[in-house]
GROMACS .gro file of C-alpha atoms in nm:
model
   82
    1PHE     CA    1   1.316   1.901   3.289
    2MET     CA    2   1.134   1.640   3.113
    3SER     CA    3   0.761   1.636   3.044
    4ARG     CA    4   0.608   1.316   3.226
    5ARG     CA    5   0.291   1.337   2.999
    6ILE     CA    6   0.264   1.068   2.754
    7GLU     CA    7   0.087   1.110   2.416
    8PRO     CA    8  -0.021   0.813   2.162
    9HIS     CA    9   0.194   0.817   1.859
   10HIS     CA   10   0.061   0.654   1.561
   11VAL     CA   11   0.341   0.434   1.383
   12TYR     CA   12   0.165   0.457   1.045
   13CYS     CA   13   0.043   0.796   1.014
   14LYS     CA   14  -0.331   0.867   1.039
   15GLY     CA   15  -0.314   1.143   0.763
   16MET     CA   16  -0.224   0.847   0.505
   17GLY     CA   17  -0.567   0.819   0.441
   18ALA     CA   18  -0.684   0.502   0.655
   19GLY     CA   19  -0.870   0.741   0.916
   20SER     CA   20  -0.979   0.600   1.235
   21ARG     CA   21  -0.870   0.233   1.120
   22LEU     CA   22  -0.566   0.293   1.251
   23ASP     CA   23  -0.663   0.403   1.611
   24VAL     CA   24  -0.551   0.038   1.709
   25CYS     CA   25  -0.315  -0.082   1.978
   26LEU     CA   26  -0.134  -0.242   1.677
   27ASN     CA   27  -0.016   0.104   1.554
   28LEU     CA   28   0.015   0.286   1.861
   29VAL     CA   29   0.306   0.343   2.105
   30SER     CA   30   0.327   0.560   2.406
   31LEU     CA   31   0.553   0.835   2.389
   32CYS     CA   32   0.663   1.124   2.635
   33ALA     CA   33   0.517   1.460   2.521
   34GLY     CA   34   0.674   1.790   2.535
   35LEU     CA   35   0.858   2.028   2.307
   36ASP     CA   36   1.189   1.825   2.281
   37GLY     CA   37   0.995   1.464   2.413
   38CYS     CA   38   1.028   1.138   2.248
   39HIS     CA   39   0.705   1.193   2.059
   40GLU     CA   40   0.855   1.520   1.883
   41LYS     CA   41   1.168   1.302   1.796
   42MET     CA   42   0.961   1.032   1.645
   43GLN     CA   43   0.777   1.277   1.429
   44ARG     CA   44   1.080   1.431   1.283
   45GLY     CA   45   1.247   1.097   1.279
   46GLY     CA   46   1.334   0.885   0.941
   47LYS     CA   47   1.287   0.536   0.835
   48ALA     CA   48   1.543   0.430   1.139
   49THR     CA   49   1.288   0.588   1.375
   50GLN     CA   50   0.951   0.435   1.230
   51ILE     CA   51   1.144   0.083   1.241
   52LYS     CA   52   1.207   0.137   1.637
   53CYS     CA   53   0.840   0.205   1.667
   54TRP     CA   54   0.753  -0.117   1.485
   55GLU     CA   55   1.016  -0.309   1.693
   56LEU     CA   56   0.838  -0.171   1.998
   57VAL     CA   57   0.479  -0.280   1.864
   58ALA     CA   58   0.602  -0.620   1.806
   59LYS     CA   59   0.772  -0.706   2.125
   60ARG     CA   60   0.464  -0.558   2.339
   61GLU     CA   61   0.210  -0.752   2.104
   62GLY     CA   62   0.432  -1.090   2.133
   63LEU     CA   63   0.499  -1.062   1.728
   64SER     CA   64   0.830  -1.242   1.600
   65SER     CA   65   0.944  -0.935   1.412
   66TRP     CA   66   0.873  -0.547   1.318
   67GLU     CA   67   0.830  -0.696   0.974
   68VAL     CA   68   0.500  -0.896   1.090
   69ALA     CA   69   0.377  -0.612   1.303
   70GLN     CA   70   0.398  -0.408   1.000
   71GLU     CA   71   0.233  -0.651   0.763
   72ALA     CA   72  -0.066  -0.686   1.018
   73ILE     CA   73  -0.119  -0.296   0.985
   74PHE     CA   74  -0.108  -0.304   0.614
   75ARG     CA   75  -0.363  -0.597   0.599
   76LEU     CA   76  -0.597  -0.371   0.805
   77LEU     CA   77  -0.534  -0.083   0.556
   78ARG     CA   78  -0.682  -0.295   0.272
   79THR     CA   79  -0.971  -0.388   0.443
   80PRO     CA   80  -1.267  -0.192   0.315
   81LYS     CA   81  -1.384   0.157   0.522
   82ARG     CA   82  -1.684   0.111   0.684
   0.00000   0.00000   0.00000
């Protein structure tokens, strides 16, 4: 039985010190929830899993590559907190 509940997943973890600045579409993907759902698998995944998330974001946002999506988030992180 697979959960049909969807949860937002932060590609770049909010716990890295950026707070709510990371609550933007560019840093979020929707994943299925549940004990063994996609969200849990992404949380446990490594570098390849994170790149897959960036690829999803890049495709959704019409960006040329996952590196472009990642750089956009890093630019956001460099802006001063308000």
